[in-house]
Short mmCIF file of C-alpha atoms and ligand atoms in Angstrom, two decimals:
data_model
loop_
_atom_site.label_atom_id
_atom_site.label_comp_id
_atom_site.label_asym_id
_atom_site.label_seq_id
_atom_site.Cartn_x
_atom_site.Cartn_y
_atom_site.Cartn_z
CA MET A 222 -69.72 120.04 -15.22
CA ALA A 223 -71.63 117.13 -13.79
CA ASN A 224 -70.62 115.84 -10.40
CA VAL A 225 -72.88 112.81 -10.29
CA PHE A 226 -72.31 109.78 -12.48
CA LEU A 227 -74.73 106.90 -12.84
CA VAL A 228 -72.28 104.18 -13.73
CA GLY A 229 -72.78 100.66 -15.01
CA ALA A 230 -70.38 98.16 -13.46
CA GLY A 231 -71.07 95.45 -16.01
CA PRO A 232 -72.06 91.88 -15.24
CA GLY A 233 -69.25 91.00 -12.82
CA ASP A 234 -66.18 89.93 -14.75
CA PRO A 235 -63.74 92.75 -13.99
CA GLY A 236 -62.75 92.87 -17.65
CA MET A 237 -66.31 93.85 -18.56
CA LEU A 238 -66.04 97.27 -16.93
CA THR A 239 -65.78 100.19 -19.36
CA LEU A 240 -62.75 102.45 -19.39
CA ARG A 241 -64.97 105.41 -18.60
CA ALA A 242 -66.42 103.63 -15.56
CA LYS A 243 -62.94 102.86 -14.27
CA GLU A 244 -61.93 106.48 -14.71
CA ILE A 245 -64.86 107.63 -12.58
CA ILE A 246 -64.27 104.98 -9.90
CA GLU A 247 -60.68 106.19 -9.66
CA THR A 248 -61.56 109.82 -9.28
CA CYS A 249 -64.83 109.97 -7.34
CA ASP A 250 -65.06 111.32 -3.78
CA ILE A 251 -68.14 109.34 -2.85
CA MET A 252 -68.99 105.85 -4.02
CA ILE A 253 -72.52 104.51 -3.60
CA TYR A 254 -72.68 100.92 -4.75
CA ASP A 255 -75.01 97.96 -5.00
CA TYR A 256 -75.21 94.26 -4.33
CA LEU A 257 -74.59 93.27 -7.95
CA ALA A 258 -71.68 95.61 -8.64
CA ASN A 259 -68.42 93.69 -8.30
CA ALA A 260 -66.92 94.97 -5.04
CA ASP A 261 -63.41 94.24 -6.38
CA PHE A 262 -63.66 97.55 -8.22
CA LEU A 263 -63.58 99.45 -4.94
CA LYS A 264 -59.85 98.86 -4.73
CA TRP A 265 -59.51 101.55 -7.42
CA CYS A 266 -61.18 104.19 -5.28
CA LYS A 267 -58.98 106.95 -3.89
CA PRO A 268 -57.83 106.24 -0.35
CA ASP A 269 -60.03 109.01 1.06
CA CYS A 270 -63.10 108.10 -1.00
CA GLU A 271 -66.23 107.69 1.09
CA ILE A 272 -67.67 104.27 0.26
CA LEU A 273 -71.35 103.58 0.92
CA TYR A 274 -73.07 100.25 0.37
CA VAL A 275 -76.80 100.34 -0.32
CA GLY A 276 -77.29 96.75 -1.42
CA LYS A 277 -78.64 93.65 0.25
CA LYS A 278 -76.93 92.43 3.38
CA GLY A 279 -77.28 88.72 3.86
CA GLY A 280 -80.97 88.04 3.32
CA ASP A 281 -82.03 91.61 4.03
CA HIS A 282 -83.55 93.98 1.58
CA THR A 283 -81.78 96.85 -0.04
CA LEU A 284 -82.08 100.35 1.27
CA PRO A 285 -85.50 101.49 -0.05
CA GLN A 286 -85.19 103.31 -3.38
CA ASP A 287 -86.51 106.63 -2.04
CA LYS A 288 -83.81 106.58 0.65
CA ILE A 289 -81.15 105.86 -2.00
CA ASN A 290 -82.46 108.77 -4.07
CA ASP A 291 -82.30 111.07 -1.04
CA LEU A 292 -78.78 109.91 -0.27
CA ILE A 293 -77.58 110.59 -3.83
CA VAL A 294 -79.13 114.06 -3.86
CA GLU A 295 -77.74 114.88 -0.42
CA LYS A 296 -74.23 113.78 -1.37
CA ALA A 297 -74.43 115.52 -4.75
CA ARG A 298 -75.27 118.81 -3.03
CA SER A 299 -71.94 118.66 -1.21
CA GLY A 300 -70.36 119.45 -4.57
CA LEU A 301 -68.14 116.37 -4.37
CA VAL A 302 -67.95 113.85 -7.21
CA VAL A 303 -70.45 111.05 -6.65
CA CYS A 304 -70.24 107.69 -8.41
CA ARG A 305 -73.46 105.73 -8.26
CA LEU A 306 -72.28 102.27 -9.28
CA LYS A 307 -74.78 99.62 -10.33
CA GLY A 308 -74.52 96.12 -11.72
CA GLY A 309 -74.85 95.76 -15.49
CA ASP A 310 -76.30 98.85 -17.13
CA PRO A 311 -77.82 101.56 -14.91
CA TYR A 312 -80.83 102.02 -17.19
CA VAL A 313 -81.67 98.35 -17.67
CA PHE A 314 -83.79 97.36 -14.67
CA GLY A 315 -81.38 99.31 -12.52
CA ARG A 316 -83.76 102.08 -11.45
CA GLY A 317 -81.19 104.46 -12.84
CA GLY A 318 -83.97 106.29 -14.66
CA GLU A 319 -85.67 107.09 -11.36
CA GLU A 320 -82.41 108.30 -9.84
CA GLY A 321 -81.82 110.48 -12.90
CA GLU A 322 -85.28 112.03 -12.56
CA GLU A 323 -84.68 112.82 -8.90
CA LEU A 324 -81.43 114.53 -9.80
CA VAL A 325 -83.07 116.60 -12.53
CA GLU A 326 -85.79 117.64 -10.09
CA ALA A 327 -83.16 118.62 -7.57
CA GLY A 328 -81.41 120.67 -10.25
CA ILE A 329 -78.28 118.54 -10.20
CA ASP A 330 -76.34 117.77 -13.38
CA PHE A 331 -75.37 114.18 -13.98
CA GLU A 332 -73.93 111.86 -16.61
CA VAL A 333 -74.63 108.23 -17.39
CA VAL A 334 -71.99 105.62 -18.12
CA PRO A 335 -73.71 102.65 -19.75
CA GLY A 336 -72.56 99.19 -18.72
CA ILE A 337 -72.73 95.78 -20.30
CA THR A 338 -76.04 94.38 -19.22
CA ALA A 339 -76.32 90.88 -17.78
CA GLY A 340 -78.91 89.87 -20.35
CA VAL A 341 -76.34 90.17 -23.12
CA ALA A 342 -73.12 89.31 -21.25
CA ALA A 343 -74.29 86.32 -19.23
CA ALA A 344 -75.92 84.95 -22.35
CA ALA A 345 -72.72 85.33 -24.37
CA TYR A 346 -70.65 83.69 -21.61
CA ALA A 347 -73.09 80.79 -21.70
CA GLY A 348 -72.71 80.36 -25.45
CA ILE A 349 -75.98 82.09 -26.36
CA PRO A 350 -76.03 84.92 -28.92
CA VAL A 351 -79.21 86.84 -28.12
CA THR A 352 -79.89 87.29 -31.82
CA HIS A 353 -78.97 84.91 -34.64
CA ARG A 354 -80.23 84.94 -38.21
CA ASP A 355 -81.30 81.30 -38.07
CA PHE A 356 -83.54 81.83 -35.06
CA THR A 357 -84.79 85.33 -34.45
CA THR A 358 -84.74 88.92 -35.59
CA SER A 359 -85.26 90.59 -32.23
CA VAL A 360 -84.64 90.39 -28.51
CA CYS A 361 -86.75 91.62 -25.58
CA PHE A 362 -85.50 92.48 -22.11
CA ILE A 363 -88.31 91.75 -19.68
CA THR A 364 -88.65 91.99 -15.94
CA GLY A 365 -89.65 88.72 -14.39
CA HIS A 366 -90.41 90.44 -11.13
CA GLU A 367 -93.08 92.97 -11.73
CA ASP A 368 -93.66 95.89 -9.49
CA PRO A 369 -95.94 94.34 -6.84
CA THR A 370 -97.91 97.60 -6.53
CA LYS A 371 -99.12 97.30 -10.11
CA ALA A 372 -102.72 96.12 -10.44
CA GLU A 373 -102.34 94.53 -13.85
CA SER A 374 -99.46 92.84 -15.58
CA GLY A 375 -97.40 95.24 -17.63
CA ASN A 376 -96.14 92.27 -19.56
CA ASN A 377 -97.98 91.59 -22.75
CA TRP A 378 -97.84 87.79 -22.71
CA GLU A 379 -99.87 87.57 -25.87
CA VAL A 380 -97.23 89.44 -27.82
CA TYR A 381 -94.35 87.50 -26.27
CA GLY A 382 -96.19 84.28 -26.96
CA ARG A 383 -96.80 85.05 -30.60
CA SER A 384 -93.45 86.57 -31.51
CA ASN A 385 -90.26 84.65 -32.15
CA SER A 386 -88.22 87.21 -30.25
CA THR A 387 -85.54 86.00 -27.91
CA LEU A 388 -86.90 86.80 -24.44
CA VAL A 389 -84.46 87.70 -21.70
CA PHE A 390 -86.01 87.82 -18.24
CA TYR A 391 -84.28 89.58 -15.37
CA MET A 392 -85.23 88.90 -11.74
CA GLY A 393 -87.41 86.01 -12.85
CA VAL A 394 -86.26 82.95 -10.90
CA GLY A 395 -89.06 83.20 -8.32
CA ASN A 396 -91.68 83.52 -11.06
CA LEU A 397 -90.24 80.93 -13.41
CA PRO A 398 -93.28 78.58 -13.35
CA MET A 399 -95.60 81.52 -14.09
CA ILE A 400 -93.37 82.80 -16.89
CA ALA A 401 -93.14 79.42 -18.62
CA GLN A 402 -96.87 78.84 -18.21
CA ASN A 403 -97.86 82.22 -19.63
CA LEU A 404 -95.63 81.77 -22.65
CA MET A 405 -96.99 78.32 -23.43
CA GLU A 406 -100.58 79.46 -22.96
CA ASN A 407 -99.95 82.26 -25.40
CA GLY A 408 -98.56 80.14 -28.16
CA ARG A 409 -94.89 79.39 -27.56
CA PRO A 410 -94.30 75.67 -28.20
CA ALA A 411 -93.62 73.60 -25.06
CA ASP A 412 -90.30 72.46 -26.52
CA THR A 413 -88.95 76.01 -26.91
CA PRO A 414 -85.44 76.02 -25.43
CA VAL A 415 -84.92 77.95 -22.20
CA ALA A 416 -81.56 78.70 -20.60
CA LEU A 417 -80.83 79.84 -17.07
CA VAL A 418 -77.50 81.53 -16.34
CA ARG A 419 -76.57 82.24 -12.74
CA TRP A 420 -73.78 84.64 -11.73
CA GLY A 421 -73.00 85.09 -15.42
CA THR A 422 -69.41 86.08 -16.34
CA ARG A 423 -68.17 85.43 -12.79
CA CYS A 424 -65.97 82.54 -11.78
CA ASN A 425 -68.98 80.89 -10.16
CA GLN A 426 -71.13 81.02 -13.31
CA THR A 427 -73.43 78.06 -13.85
CA SER A 428 -76.04 77.46 -16.51
CA PHE A 429 -78.34 74.86 -17.94
CA VAL A 430 -80.77 74.50 -20.81
CA SER A 431 -84.21 73.01 -20.65
CA ASP A 432 -87.51 73.78 -22.41
CA LEU A 433 -90.63 75.67 -21.48
CA GLU A 434 -92.44 72.56 -20.36
CA HIS A 435 -89.72 71.31 -18.00
CA VAL A 436 -87.71 74.34 -16.98
CA ALA A 437 -89.59 75.06 -13.75
CA GLU A 438 -89.16 71.56 -12.37
CA ASP A 439 -85.54 71.39 -13.61
CA ALA A 440 -84.74 74.62 -11.84
CA GLN A 441 -86.38 73.39 -8.68
CA ALA A 442 -84.47 70.11 -8.82
CA ARG A 443 -81.27 72.13 -9.00
CA ASN A 444 -82.43 74.44 -6.22
CA TRP A 445 -81.75 77.27 -8.66
CA LYS A 446 -81.35 80.73 -7.16
CA ALA A 447 -80.97 84.38 -8.14
CA PRO A 448 -79.15 86.25 -9.55
CA SER A 449 -79.96 84.56 -12.76
CA ILE A 450 -81.22 85.52 -16.16
CA ILE A 451 -83.71 83.41 -18.07
CA ILE A 452 -83.36 83.26 -21.83
CA VAL A 453 -86.18 81.87 -23.96
CA GLY A 454 -85.90 81.04 -27.64
CA GLY A 455 -84.19 78.96 -30.29
CA VAL A 456 -80.83 80.66 -29.70
CA CYS A 457 -80.56 78.69 -26.43
CA SER A 458 -80.01 75.55 -28.49
CA LEU A 459 -76.52 76.92 -29.26
CA HIS A 460 -75.53 76.76 -25.55
CA ASP A 461 -73.57 73.52 -25.85
CA LYS A 462 -72.01 74.34 -29.21
CA LEU A 463 -70.93 77.90 -28.48
CA GLY A 464 -70.39 77.63 -24.73
CA TRP A 465 -66.81 78.51 -23.85
CA PHE A 466 -66.58 80.06 -20.42
CA GLU A 467 -67.78 77.09 -18.42
CA LYS A 468 -65.18 74.93 -20.16
CA LYS A 469 -62.33 76.75 -18.45
CA PRO A 470 -60.19 74.27 -16.51
CA LEU A 471 -60.22 76.07 -13.16
CA LEU A 472 -63.78 77.40 -13.36
CA GLY A 473 -65.21 77.90 -9.90
CA GLN A 474 -62.11 76.58 -8.11
CA GLY A 475 -61.22 78.72 -5.11
CA VAL A 476 -57.49 79.47 -5.17
CA VAL A 477 -55.68 81.47 -2.48
CA VAL A 478 -52.74 83.58 -3.67
CA THR A 479 -50.36 84.43 -0.84
CA ARG A 480 -47.75 86.38 -2.82
CA ALA A 481 -47.04 89.99 -2.02
CA ARG A 482 -49.63 92.23 -3.64
CA GLU A 483 -46.93 93.96 -5.69
CA GLN A 484 -46.00 90.65 -7.27
CA ALA A 485 -49.30 88.82 -7.33
CA SER A 486 -50.99 90.34 -10.37
CA GLY A 487 -49.32 88.01 -12.89
CA LEU A 488 -50.39 84.88 -11.06
CA VAL A 489 -53.83 86.28 -10.20
CA ASN A 490 -54.55 87.25 -13.81
CA VAL A 491 -53.49 83.90 -15.23
CA LEU A 492 -55.55 82.01 -12.67
CA ARG A 493 -58.58 84.21 -13.43
CA SER A 494 -58.14 83.72 -17.15
CA HIS A 495 -58.46 79.99 -16.48
CA GLY A 496 -61.70 80.60 -14.58
CA ALA A 497 -60.46 80.32 -10.97
CA CYS A 498 -62.13 82.20 -8.11
CA VAL A 499 -59.01 83.90 -6.78
CA HIS A 500 -58.74 84.93 -3.15
CA GLU A 501 -55.95 87.46 -2.87
CA PHE A 502 -54.37 87.09 0.51
CA PRO A 503 -50.98 88.77 0.45
CA THR A 504 -49.04 87.47 3.43
CA ILE A 505 -45.92 89.48 2.78
CA SER A 506 -45.20 92.89 1.38
CA VAL A 507 -42.11 94.00 -0.46
CA GLU A 508 -40.61 97.13 1.09
CA PRO A 509 -37.63 99.35 0.38
CA LEU A 510 -34.86 99.44 2.96
CA ALA A 511 -34.66 102.27 5.44
CA ASP A 512 -31.20 103.17 4.23
CA TYR A 513 -29.42 102.64 0.91
CA ASN A 514 -25.90 103.73 1.80
CA GLU A 515 -24.50 100.24 1.58
CA VAL A 516 -26.12 99.69 -1.83
CA GLU A 517 -24.75 102.96 -3.10
CA THR A 518 -21.25 102.06 -1.97
CA ALA A 519 -21.51 98.67 -3.64
CA ILE A 520 -22.68 100.23 -6.89
CA LEU A 521 -19.80 102.71 -6.91
CA GLN A 522 -17.38 99.83 -6.43
CA LEU A 523 -19.09 97.52 -8.86
CA ALA A 524 -16.00 97.16 -11.02
CA ARG A 525 -14.54 94.95 -8.28
CA TYR A 526 -16.91 92.12 -9.20
CA GLN A 527 -16.70 89.62 -12.03
CA TRP A 528 -20.19 88.24 -11.42
CA VAL A 529 -23.52 89.71 -10.33
CA VAL A 530 -26.18 87.16 -9.46
CA PHE A 531 -29.80 88.36 -9.37
CA THR A 532 -32.08 85.99 -7.49
CA SER A 533 -35.45 87.72 -7.90
CA VAL A 534 -37.45 90.24 -9.89
CA ASN A 535 -37.46 92.52 -6.87
CA GLY A 536 -33.71 92.30 -6.58
CA VAL A 537 -33.42 93.64 -10.13
CA LYS A 538 -36.02 96.36 -9.59
CA PHE A 539 -34.60 97.73 -6.36
CA PHE A 540 -30.99 97.52 -7.57
CA TRP A 541 -31.89 99.51 -10.69
CA GLU A 542 -33.76 102.09 -8.69
CA GLN A 543 -30.54 102.85 -6.83
CA LEU A 544 -28.56 102.86 -10.06
CA ARG A 545 -30.95 105.46 -11.39
CA GLU A 546 -30.75 107.47 -8.16
CA ILE A 547 -27.02 107.80 -8.69
CA GLY A 548 -27.54 108.67 -12.34
CA LEU A 549 -26.15 105.42 -13.75
CA ASP A 550 -27.56 102.74 -16.01
CA ALA A 551 -26.87 99.27 -17.44
CA ARG A 552 -23.52 100.37 -18.90
CA ILE A 553 -22.02 100.09 -15.43
CA PHE A 554 -22.00 96.30 -15.79
CA GLY A 555 -19.57 96.51 -18.70
CA GLY A 556 -18.01 93.14 -19.32
CA MET A 557 -19.23 91.62 -16.07
CA GLN A 558 -21.03 88.26 -16.06
CA ILE A 559 -24.64 88.39 -14.96
CA ALA A 560 -26.78 85.51 -13.75
CA ALA A 561 -30.58 85.40 -13.34
CA ILE A 562 -32.09 82.76 -11.12
CA GLY A 563 -35.31 82.09 -12.96
CA PRO A 564 -37.07 83.16 -16.14
CA ALA A 565 -39.00 86.08 -14.61
CA THR A 566 -35.79 87.56 -13.21
CA ALA A 567 -34.16 87.09 -16.63
CA ASP A 568 -37.05 88.95 -18.30
CA GLU A 569 -36.69 91.77 -15.82
CA LEU A 570 -33.02 92.09 -16.83
CA ARG A 571 -33.81 91.89 -20.52
CA ALA A 572 -36.31 94.74 -20.07
CA ARG A 573 -33.31 96.78 -18.91
CA GLY A 574 -31.16 95.83 -21.86
CA ILE A 575 -29.22 92.97 -20.31
CA GLU A 576 -29.17 89.45 -21.65
CA PRO A 577 -28.14 87.25 -18.70
CA ASP A 578 -25.01 85.15 -19.20
CA PHE A 579 -26.46 82.37 -17.14
CA ILE A 580 -30.01 81.14 -16.37
CA PRO A 581 -30.15 77.79 -14.56
CA GLU A 582 -32.30 74.96 -15.84
CA LYS A 583 -33.82 74.39 -12.40
CA TYR A 584 -34.57 77.26 -10.15
CA VAL A 585 -33.24 76.26 -6.76
CA ALA A 586 -29.98 77.38 -5.26
CA GLU A 587 -28.35 73.94 -5.40
CA HIS A 588 -28.70 73.65 -9.17
CA VAL A 589 -27.67 77.20 -9.65
CA VAL A 590 -24.32 76.67 -7.98
CA GLU A 591 -23.62 73.63 -10.14
CA GLY A 592 -24.36 75.62 -13.30
CA LEU A 593 -22.32 78.60 -12.19
CA LEU A 594 -19.36 76.39 -11.41
CA LYS A 595 -19.52 75.01 -14.92
CA ARG A 596 -19.30 78.60 -16.12
CA GLY A 597 -16.08 78.99 -14.23
CA ILE A 598 -17.24 81.15 -11.35
CA GLN A 599 -14.63 79.64 -8.95
CA GLY A 600 -12.45 82.20 -7.35
CA SER A 601 -14.48 85.16 -8.66
CA ASP A 602 -15.75 88.16 -6.78
CA VAL A 603 -19.53 87.76 -6.73
CA LEU A 604 -22.22 90.26 -5.81
CA ILE A 605 -25.69 88.98 -4.88
CA PRO A 606 -28.30 91.76 -4.62
CA ARG A 607 -31.34 90.29 -2.88
CA ALA A 608 -33.81 90.45 0.03
CA LYS A 609 -32.55 91.30 3.48
CA VAL A 610 -33.55 87.93 4.85
CA ALA A 611 -33.11 85.03 2.46
CA ARG A 612 -31.73 81.52 2.27
CA GLU A 613 -28.01 81.19 2.76
CA VAL A 614 -27.51 78.19 0.48
CA LEU A 615 -26.38 80.09 -2.59
CA PRO A 616 -23.82 82.38 -0.88
CA ARG A 617 -22.55 79.53 1.27
CA GLU A 618 -21.99 77.13 -1.58
CA LEU A 619 -20.37 79.77 -3.71
CA LYS A 620 -18.04 80.54 -0.82
CA GLU A 621 -17.26 76.87 -0.48
CA ALA A 622 -16.39 76.86 -4.16
CA GLY A 623 -13.80 79.49 -3.46
CA CYS A 624 -15.74 82.61 -4.48
CA ASN A 625 -15.47 85.89 -2.72
CA VAL A 626 -19.16 86.54 -2.07
CA THR A 627 -20.83 89.81 -1.11
CA VAL A 628 -24.50 89.62 -0.21
CA LEU A 629 -26.19 92.97 -0.77
CA PRO A 630 -29.66 93.49 0.68
CA VAL A 631 -31.63 95.79 -1.66
CA TYR A 632 -35.16 95.32 -0.25
CA GLU A 633 -36.96 93.50 2.49
CA THR A 634 -40.13 91.47 2.85
CA ARG A 635 -42.39 92.02 5.81
CA LEU A 636 -45.31 90.20 7.29
CA VAL A 637 -48.50 91.89 6.21
CA GLN A 638 -50.43 92.94 9.26
CA ALA A 639 -53.70 91.52 7.99
CA ASP A 640 -55.87 89.10 9.83
CA GLY A 641 -56.81 85.73 8.47
CA ASP A 642 -60.56 86.11 9.14
CA GLU A 643 -61.60 86.43 5.54
CA ILE A 644 -59.65 83.35 4.51
CA MET A 645 -60.83 81.37 7.52
CA THR A 646 -64.43 82.27 6.67
CA ALA A 647 -63.90 81.21 3.06
CA LEU A 648 -62.31 77.96 4.27
CA GLY A 649 -65.26 77.35 6.59
CA ALA A 650 -67.70 77.95 3.74
CA GLY A 651 -65.90 75.36 1.58
CA LYS A 652 -64.90 77.99 -0.96
CA ILE A 653 -61.21 77.16 -1.06
CA ARG A 654 -59.78 74.28 -3.04
CA TYR A 655 -56.11 75.31 -3.30
CA VAL A 656 -53.67 77.45 -1.35
CA THR A 657 -50.61 78.48 -3.37
CA PHE A 658 -47.22 79.24 -1.89
CA THR A 659 -44.48 80.83 -3.94
CA SER A 660 -41.76 81.13 -1.29
CA SER A 661 -40.93 79.99 2.23
CA SER A 662 -41.83 83.36 3.65
CA THR A 663 -45.35 83.17 2.22
CA VAL A 664 -45.74 79.83 4.02
CA GLU A 665 -44.42 81.12 7.32
CA ASN A 666 -46.56 84.20 7.25
CA PHE A 667 -49.66 82.35 6.08
CA PHE A 668 -49.53 80.10 9.14
CA GLU A 669 -48.92 83.14 11.26
CA LEU A 670 -52.28 84.52 10.06
CA VAL A 671 -54.15 81.23 9.66
CA PRO A 672 -52.91 78.95 12.46
CA ALA A 673 -51.91 75.42 11.47
CA ASP A 674 -54.42 74.11 14.02
CA VAL A 675 -57.21 75.82 12.13
CA PHE A 676 -55.94 74.82 8.70
CA LYS A 677 -55.78 71.19 9.85
CA ASN A 678 -59.58 71.12 9.90
CA TYR A 679 -59.71 71.35 6.12
CA PRO A 680 -57.90 68.27 4.88
CA ASP A 681 -59.50 68.58 1.42
CA VAL A 682 -57.85 71.90 0.75
CA LYS A 683 -54.75 71.24 -1.32
CA ILE A 684 -51.47 73.03 -0.93
CA ALA A 685 -49.66 73.95 -4.13
CA SER A 686 -46.00 74.78 -3.58
CA ILE A 687 -43.75 76.34 -6.19
CA GLY A 688 -40.72 74.15 -5.46
CA PRO A 689 -38.89 71.86 -3.06
CA VAL A 690 -37.57 74.57 -0.75
CA THR A 691 -41.02 76.03 -0.20
CA SER A 692 -42.36 72.48 0.22
CA GLU A 693 -39.86 71.83 3.01
CA THR A 694 -41.21 74.85 4.85
CA VAL A 695 -44.77 73.60 4.36
CA LYS A 696 -43.75 70.27 5.89
CA ARG A 697 -42.31 72.03 8.94
CA PHE A 698 -45.87 73.17 9.70
CA GLY A 699 -47.11 69.59 9.49
CA PHE A 700 -48.60 69.62 6.00
CA THR A 701 -47.65 67.98 2.73
CA PRO A 702 -48.02 69.88 -0.51
CA ALA A 703 -50.32 68.05 -2.89
CA LEU A 704 -48.79 69.81 -5.86
CA GLU A 705 -45.32 70.86 -6.85
CA PRO A 706 -44.53 71.70 -10.48
CA GLU A 707 -41.64 70.14 -12.34
CA ASP A 708 -40.11 73.48 -13.11
CA TYR A 709 -40.26 75.81 -10.19
CA THR A 710 -41.94 78.75 -11.88
CA ILE A 711 -45.30 80.53 -11.76
CA PRO A 712 -46.42 79.16 -15.16
CA GLY A 713 -45.34 75.72 -13.90
CA LEU A 714 -47.46 76.17 -10.79
CA VAL A 715 -50.51 77.16 -12.84
CA ASP A 716 -50.04 74.13 -15.11
CA ALA A 717 -49.88 71.86 -12.06
CA LEU A 718 -53.14 73.32 -10.73
CA ILE A 719 -54.84 72.79 -14.07
CA LYS A 720 -53.60 69.20 -14.29
CA ASP A 721 -54.83 68.51 -10.79
CA ALA A 722 -58.22 70.18 -11.31
CA THR A 723 -58.93 68.42 -14.59
CA GLY A 724 -57.42 65.10 -13.55
CA GLU A 725 -55.30 65.02 -16.70
N1 SAH B 1019 -78.87 96.66 -14.28
C1 SAH B 1019 -78.63 95.24 -14.28
C2 SAH B 1019 -79.87 94.46 -13.91
C3 SAH B 1019 -80.32 94.66 -12.52
S1 SAH B 1019 -81.75 93.76 -12.13
C4 SAH B 1019 -78.09 94.84 -15.65
O1 SAH B 1019 -78.14 95.62 -16.58
O2 SAH B 1019 -77.59 93.73 -15.78
C5 SAH B 1019 -81.08 92.38 -11.30
C6 SAH B 1019 -81.20 91.15 -12.15
O3 SAH B 1019 -80.19 91.19 -13.16
C7 SAH B 1019 -80.93 89.86 -11.43
O4 SAH B 1019 -82.07 89.41 -10.74
C8 SAH B 1019 -80.57 88.96 -12.57
O5 SAH B 1019 -81.73 88.58 -13.25
C9 SAH B 1019 -79.81 89.89 -13.46
N2 SAH B 1019 -78.36 89.79 -13.27
C10 SAH B 1019 -77.52 90.76 -12.88
N3 SAH B 1019 -76.24 90.32 -12.88
C11 SAH B 1019 -76.29 89.03 -13.28
C12 SAH B 1019 -75.32 88.04 -13.52
N4 SAH B 1019 -74.01 88.28 -13.32
N5 SAH B 1019 -75.72 86.84 -13.96
C13 SAH B 1019 -77.02 86.58 -14.18
N6 SAH B 1019 -77.99 87.48 -13.97
C14 SAH B 1019 -77.64 88.70 -13.55
#
């Protein structure tokens, strides 16, 4: 069985990684990765995986190829599983072929996991099909950065000039004037469309279309940089018509998500699907309690209550975990009334076979009490399973309304012991446009990690708060949320961001 895998990481969008590649990332013992492989994937590595970076650092060059080859062979000999992860496809200008040869010579078995190459993916994300019956019958992948040790050009400009093939140049930005010139000199019309796509498929993708005659000066005017592919041919004329990715409403907008990692994926995925550059910065973590005796007792005496009010998804999850521990299930609620404060909490209950009797129209404690009172909760015995530390409004008001309230902590949130350096660097580099807060504790902990005095220096960064209670906490730190959705939910928050970003 092979223990070395040459793996393509695709063009950058995490969704463009193959299932096989993910499997190997998750199981490898040693990860050797490159500049163009999306580093987000490393989060799937096993905790004890040895992670080695051989790509560019800042402006520096990569580790020389012969040193990379030696490293792969050396690590492979240890008998551990090595994942050699490269951007795009490992055999398309990835020097994967050379690494494969080294391995064969060293007598080491290996497998290749092809990846989606930038020349196809970045083109597609820019609205350019690399072949199209109206324009061309073939496509060429060409290096725009020839091996400098070669005496003569390996590129046959005469053939490229004469053919009507779509030409896709990799690593060509520095040689763009030469490329355009050679093609025109060899017969391609000066008005042949040319597209440049930079950081294709990533949230910071940009692209433009020009023609052979003007593309070099247009790129210079835009101060165009690598990594970028250059596409030449009639298919580029479809860029405006078929372009879809760059139309996304949050494309390129830096958005900080402060929710606990366990809860963030919904928000993160929706933001990404709208094109945002998401910075995950969990400020709190959701943790089980040290001791569940009290919860167990409450569950065994559940029949005492007429109402159970769930205030969060986590409240439902942790309560059910204890139910299961005891060997019970949803039947224990019998004829009891159940309330869910918010649509996500309601869905969590539905997933467990319970249709809530009450879901408030607005998701803050004050409105909830009003609604519950209308449902005749006065005088009832009410159980509220929730976080250890939480707002007292709901229990207090229910008590005032004559209920007999028991607050039952089923989990706790803790400050994540991270430092704010990464976010402060991103703020300093102008990469952040929005910071989202989904609860008061995310606000408090954010300013614990990124001091208000530092945050003050970035008045253009907008705060998006999920609702009025969270907004109050933001104000305590001396800031005013620029955005607050009408309904205090995650989808509402995303809609508010989109409205703000598009000015609609
Ligand atoms: N093996 C890679 C190519 C590596 S060569 C693949 O199959 O995609 C590096 C060149 O690939 C860059 O100079 C650039 O031309 C291109 N490239 C890689 N990722 C890119 C991206 N996301 N957007 C645009 N070009 C990209």
